[in-house]
């Protein structure tokens, strides 16, 4: 066998070490996302009737299809 056709050599590949993100850096962003999610669910699912913040049906009509997609009863 020719020398060029020798068995492939293993190549050492170094990967950068993964660094962990401290929880105190993630917590404010997680809280913000949680509050925004609760507000979105409120306006998509509950913004009508006795708990309505707005007296019109604008929010209801704007999120009408999202309400059905999320499984909220509408009519």
GROMACS .gro file of N, CA and C in nm:
model
  225
    1UNK      N    1   0.084  -0.119   0.000
    1UNK     CA    2   0.000   0.000   0.000
    1UNK      C    3   0.088   0.124   0.000
    2UNK      N    4   0.048   0.221  -0.078
    2UNK     CA    5   0.124   0.346  -0.076
    2UNK      C    6   0.108   0.417   0.058
    3UNK      N    7   0.202   0.500   0.090
    3UNK     CA    8   0.199   0.570   0.218
    3UNK      C    9   0.082   0.667   0.227
    4UNK      N   10   0.040   0.725   0.115
    4UNK     CA   11  -0.071   0.821   0.116
    4UNK      C   12  -0.204   0.754   0.149
    5UNK      N   13  -0.219   0.626   0.123
    5UNK     CA   14  -0.344   0.556   0.146
    5UNK      C   15  -0.351   0.496   0.286
    6UNK      N   16  -0.270   0.546   0.376
    6UNK     CA   17  -0.268   0.495   0.512
    6UNK      C   18  -0.401   0.526   0.582
    7UNK      N   19  -0.425   0.464   0.694
    7UNK     CA   20  -0.547   0.486   0.770
    7UNK      C   21  -0.555   0.632   0.813
    8UNK      N   22  -0.677   0.683   0.814
    8UNK     CA   23  -0.697   0.823   0.851
    8UNK      C   24  -0.650   0.847   0.994
    9UNK      N   25  -0.593   0.961   1.015
    9UNK     CA   26  -0.544   0.997   1.148
    9UNK      C   27  -0.653   1.071   1.224
   10UNK      N   28  -0.662   1.046   1.351
   10UNK     CA   29  -0.757   1.118   1.435
   10UNK      C   30  -0.709   1.260   1.454
   11UNK      N   31  -0.801   1.352   1.443
   11UNK     CA   32  -0.768   1.493   1.460
   11UNK      C   33  -0.830   1.538   1.591
   12UNK      N   34  -0.750   1.595   1.675
   12UNK     CA   35  -0.799   1.646   1.803
   12UNK      C   36  -0.867   1.781   1.780
   13UNK      N   37  -0.992   1.788   1.818
   13UNK     CA   38  -1.069   1.911   1.804
   13UNK      C   39  -1.100   1.961   1.944
   14UNK      N   40  -1.069   2.084   1.968
   14UNK     CA   41  -1.099   2.140   2.100
   14UNK      C   42  -1.225   2.225   2.090
   15UNK      N   43  -1.316   2.201   2.180
   15UNK     CA   44  -1.440   2.277   2.187
   15UNK      C   45  -1.430   2.375   2.303
   16UNK      N   46  -1.486   2.493   2.286
   16UNK     CA   47  -1.483   2.587   2.399
   16UNK      C   48  -1.570   2.536   2.513
   17UNK      N   49  -1.527   2.565   2.632
   17UNK     CA   50  -1.604   2.523   2.748
   17UNK      C   51  -1.733   2.603   2.755
   18UNK      N   52  -1.841   2.535   2.790
   18UNK     CA   53  -1.967   2.606   2.805
   18UNK      C   54  -1.967   2.678   2.939
   19UNK      N   55  -2.015   2.798   2.937
   19UNK     CA   56  -2.021   2.875   3.061
   19UNK      C   57  -2.166   2.883   3.105
   20UNK      N   58  -2.187   2.874   3.233
   20UNK     CA   59  -2.322   2.882   3.286
   20UNK      C   60  -2.358   3.028   3.312
   21UNK      N   61  -2.486   3.056   3.297
   21UNK     CA   62  -2.536   3.191   3.321
   21UNK      C   63  -2.595   3.193   3.462
   22UNK      N   64  -2.552   3.284   3.546
   22UNK     CA   65  -2.605   3.290   3.683
   22UNK      C   66  -2.755   3.318   3.683
   23UNK      N   67  -2.824   3.258   3.777
   23UNK     CA   68  -2.970   3.271   3.786
   23UNK      C   69  -3.010   3.416   3.809
   24UNK      N   70  -2.926   3.493   3.877
   24UNK     CA   71  -2.962   3.633   3.903
   24UNK      C   72  -2.960   3.716   3.775
   25UNK      N   73  -2.892   3.668   3.671
   25UNK     CA   74  -2.896   3.737   3.542
   25UNK      C   75  -3.018   3.696   3.460
   26UNK      N   76  -3.068   3.576   3.482
   26UNK     CA   77  -3.183   3.525   3.406
   26UNK      C   78  -3.315   3.567   3.471
   27UNK      N   79  -3.319   3.575   3.602
   27UNK     CA   80  -3.443   3.598   3.675
   27UNK      C   81  -3.519   3.723   3.633
   28UNK      N   82  -3.457   3.840   3.616
   28UNK     CA   83  -3.535   3.956   3.573
   28UNK      C   84  -3.599   3.937   3.435
   29UNK      N   85  -3.527   3.874   3.344
   29UNK     CA   86  -3.583   3.851   3.210
   29UNK      C   87  -3.696   3.748   3.215
   30UNK      N   88  -3.681   3.646   3.298
   30UNK     CA   89  -3.786   3.546   3.313
   30UNK      C   90  -3.912   3.609   3.373
   31UNK      N   91  -3.894   3.699   3.471
   31UNK     CA   92  -4.008   3.767   3.531
   31UNK      C   93  -4.077   3.856   3.429
   32UNK      N   94  -4.000   3.927   3.347
   32UNK     CA   95  -4.059   4.013   3.244
   32UNK      C   96  -4.138   3.931   3.143
   33UNK      N   97  -4.082   3.821   3.098
   33UNK     CA   98  -4.152   3.735   3.003
   33UNK      C   99  -4.279   3.678   3.066
   34UNK      N  100  -4.273   3.641   3.193
   34UNK     CA  101  -4.391   3.590   3.262
   34UNK      C  102  -4.502   3.693   3.273
   35UNK      N  103  -4.466   3.816   3.309
   35UNK     CA  104  -4.566   3.923   3.319
   35UNK      C  105  -4.628   3.953   3.183
   36UNK      N  106  -4.546   3.960   3.079
   36UNK     CA  107  -4.598   3.984   2.944
   36UNK      C  108  -4.689   3.870   2.898
   37UNK      N  109  -4.655   3.747   2.933
   37UNK     CA  110  -4.739   3.633   2.896
   37UNK      C  111  -4.873   3.639   2.967
   38UNK      N  112  -4.873   3.677   3.094
   38UNK     CA  113  -5.000   3.688   3.168
   38UNK      C  114  -5.086   3.799   3.108
   39UNK      N  115  -5.026   3.911   3.073
   39UNK     CA  116  -5.101   4.021   3.010
   39UNK      C  117  -5.159   3.977   2.876
   40UNK      N  118  -5.080   3.905   2.797
   40UNK     CA  119  -5.127   3.857   2.667
   40UNK      C  120  -5.242   3.759   2.684
   41UNK      N  121  -5.231   3.667   2.778
   41UNK     CA  122  -5.340   3.571   2.802
   41UNK      C  123  -5.464   3.644   2.852
   42UNK      N  124  -5.446   3.747   2.936
   42UNK     CA  125  -5.562   3.823   2.984
   42UNK      C  126  -5.635   3.888   2.867
   43UNK      N  127  -5.561   3.958   2.781
   43UNK     CA  128  -5.627   4.028   2.672
   43UNK      C  129  -5.684   3.932   2.568
   44UNK      N  130  -5.622   3.817   2.549
   44UNK     CA  131  -5.674   3.721   2.451
   44UNK      C  132  -5.791   3.642   2.507
   45UNK      N  133  -5.792   3.615   2.635
   45UNK     CA  134  -5.893   3.525   2.687
   45UNK      C  135  -5.995   3.582   2.782
   46UNK      N  136  -5.964   3.688   2.853
   46UNK     CA  137  -6.053   3.732   2.959
   46UNK      C  138  -6.108   3.873   2.936
   47UNK      N  139  -6.055   3.946   2.842
   47UNK     CA  140  -6.092   4.087   2.823
   47UNK      C  141  -6.232   4.098   2.763
   48UNK      N  142  -6.329   4.071   2.846
   48UNK     CA  143  -6.470   4.094   2.811
   48UNK      C  144  -6.552   4.072   2.936
   49UNK      N  145  -6.668   4.124   2.939
   49UNK     CA  146  -6.757   4.100   3.051
   49UNK      C  147  -6.721   4.180   3.175
   50UNK      N  148  -6.738   4.118   3.292
   50UNK     CA  149  -6.722   4.187   3.420
   50UNK      C  150  -6.578   4.230   3.446
   51UNK      N  151  -6.481   4.157   3.394
   51UNK     CA  152  -6.341   4.190   3.419
   51UNK      C  153  -6.281   4.281   3.312
   52UNK      N  154  -6.363   4.336   3.226
   52UNK     CA  155  -6.315   4.414   3.113
   52UNK      C  156  -6.252   4.546   3.158
   53UNK      N  157  -6.133   4.574   3.107
   53UNK     CA  158  -6.069   4.702   3.134
   53UNK      C  159  -6.118   4.809   3.037
   54UNK      N  160  -6.156   4.767   2.918
   54UNK     CA  161  -6.205   4.858   2.815
   54UNK      C  162  -6.353   4.829   2.790
   55UNK      N  163  -6.433   4.933   2.775
   55UNK     CA  164  -6.577   4.913   2.760
   55UNK      C  165  -6.617   4.869   2.620
   56UNK      N  166  -6.532   4.888   2.523
   56UNK     CA  167  -6.566   4.853   2.385
   56UNK      C  168  -6.533   4.707   2.357
   57UNK      N  169  -6.568   4.662   2.239
   57UNK     CA  170  -6.537   4.526   2.195
   57UNK      C  171  -6.416   4.523   2.104
   58UNK      N  172  -6.336   4.630   2.102
   58UNK     CA  173  -6.222   4.637   2.010
   58UNK      C  174  -6.120   4.527   2.038
   59UNK      N  175  -6.086   4.507   2.163
   59UNK     CA  176  -5.987   4.405   2.198
   59UNK      C  177  -6.042   4.268   2.164
   60UNK      N  178  -6.170   4.245   2.192
   60UNK     CA  179  -6.232   4.117   2.162
   60UNK      C  180  -6.226   4.087   2.013
   61UNK      N  181  -6.260   4.184   1.931
   61UNK     CA  182  -6.258   4.162   1.786
   61UNK      C  183  -6.115   4.152   1.733
   62UNK      N  184  -6.021   4.222   1.794
   62UNK     CA  185  -5.883   4.219   1.746
   62UNK      C  186  -5.818   4.083   1.770
   63UNK      N  187  -5.849   4.021   1.883
   63UNK     CA  188  -5.788   3.892   1.917
   63UNK      C  189  -5.886   3.776   1.902
   64UNK      N  190  -5.988   3.795   1.821
   64UNK     CA  191  -6.094   3.694   1.808
   64UNK      C  192  -6.040   3.559   1.763
   65UNK      N  193  -5.961   3.555   1.658
   65UNK     CA  194  -5.910   3.428   1.606
   65UNK      C  195  -5.804   3.369   1.699
   66UNK      N  196  -5.725   3.453   1.763
   66UNK     CA  197  -5.626   3.403   1.859
   66UNK      C  198  -5.696   3.336   1.977
   67UNK      N  199  -5.810   3.388   2.013
   67UNK     CA  200  -5.888   3.330   2.122
   67UNK      C  201  -5.933   3.189   2.086
   68UNK      N  202  -5.982   3.170   1.964
   68UNK     CA  203  -6.023   3.036   1.922
   68UNK      C  204  -5.902   2.943   1.909
   69UNK      N  205  -5.791   2.994   1.859
   69UNK     CA  206  -5.670   2.914   1.843
   69UNK      C  207  -5.617   2.866   1.978
   70UNK      N  208  -5.630   2.949   2.080
   70UNK     CA  209  -5.582   2.913   2.213
   70UNK      C  210  -5.682   2.827   2.291
   71UNK      N  211  -5.802   2.808   2.236
   71UNK     CA  212  -5.900   2.721   2.300
   71UNK      C  213  -5.993   2.792   2.397
   72UNK      N  214  -5.996   2.924   2.397
   72UNK     CA  215  -6.088   2.997   2.484
   72UNK      C  216  -6.227   2.997   2.421
   73UNK      N  217  -6.330   2.971   2.499
   73UNK     CA  218  -6.465   2.982   2.444
   73UNK      C  219  -6.497   3.129   2.419
   74UNK      N  220  -6.570   3.153   2.315
   74UNK     CA  221  -6.591   3.291   2.275
   74UNK      C  222  -6.739   3.327   2.269
   75UNK      N  223  -6.819   3.239   2.216
   75UNK     CA  224  -6.961   3.272   2.196
   75UNK      C  225  -7.047   3.177   2.275
   0.00000   0.00000   0.00000
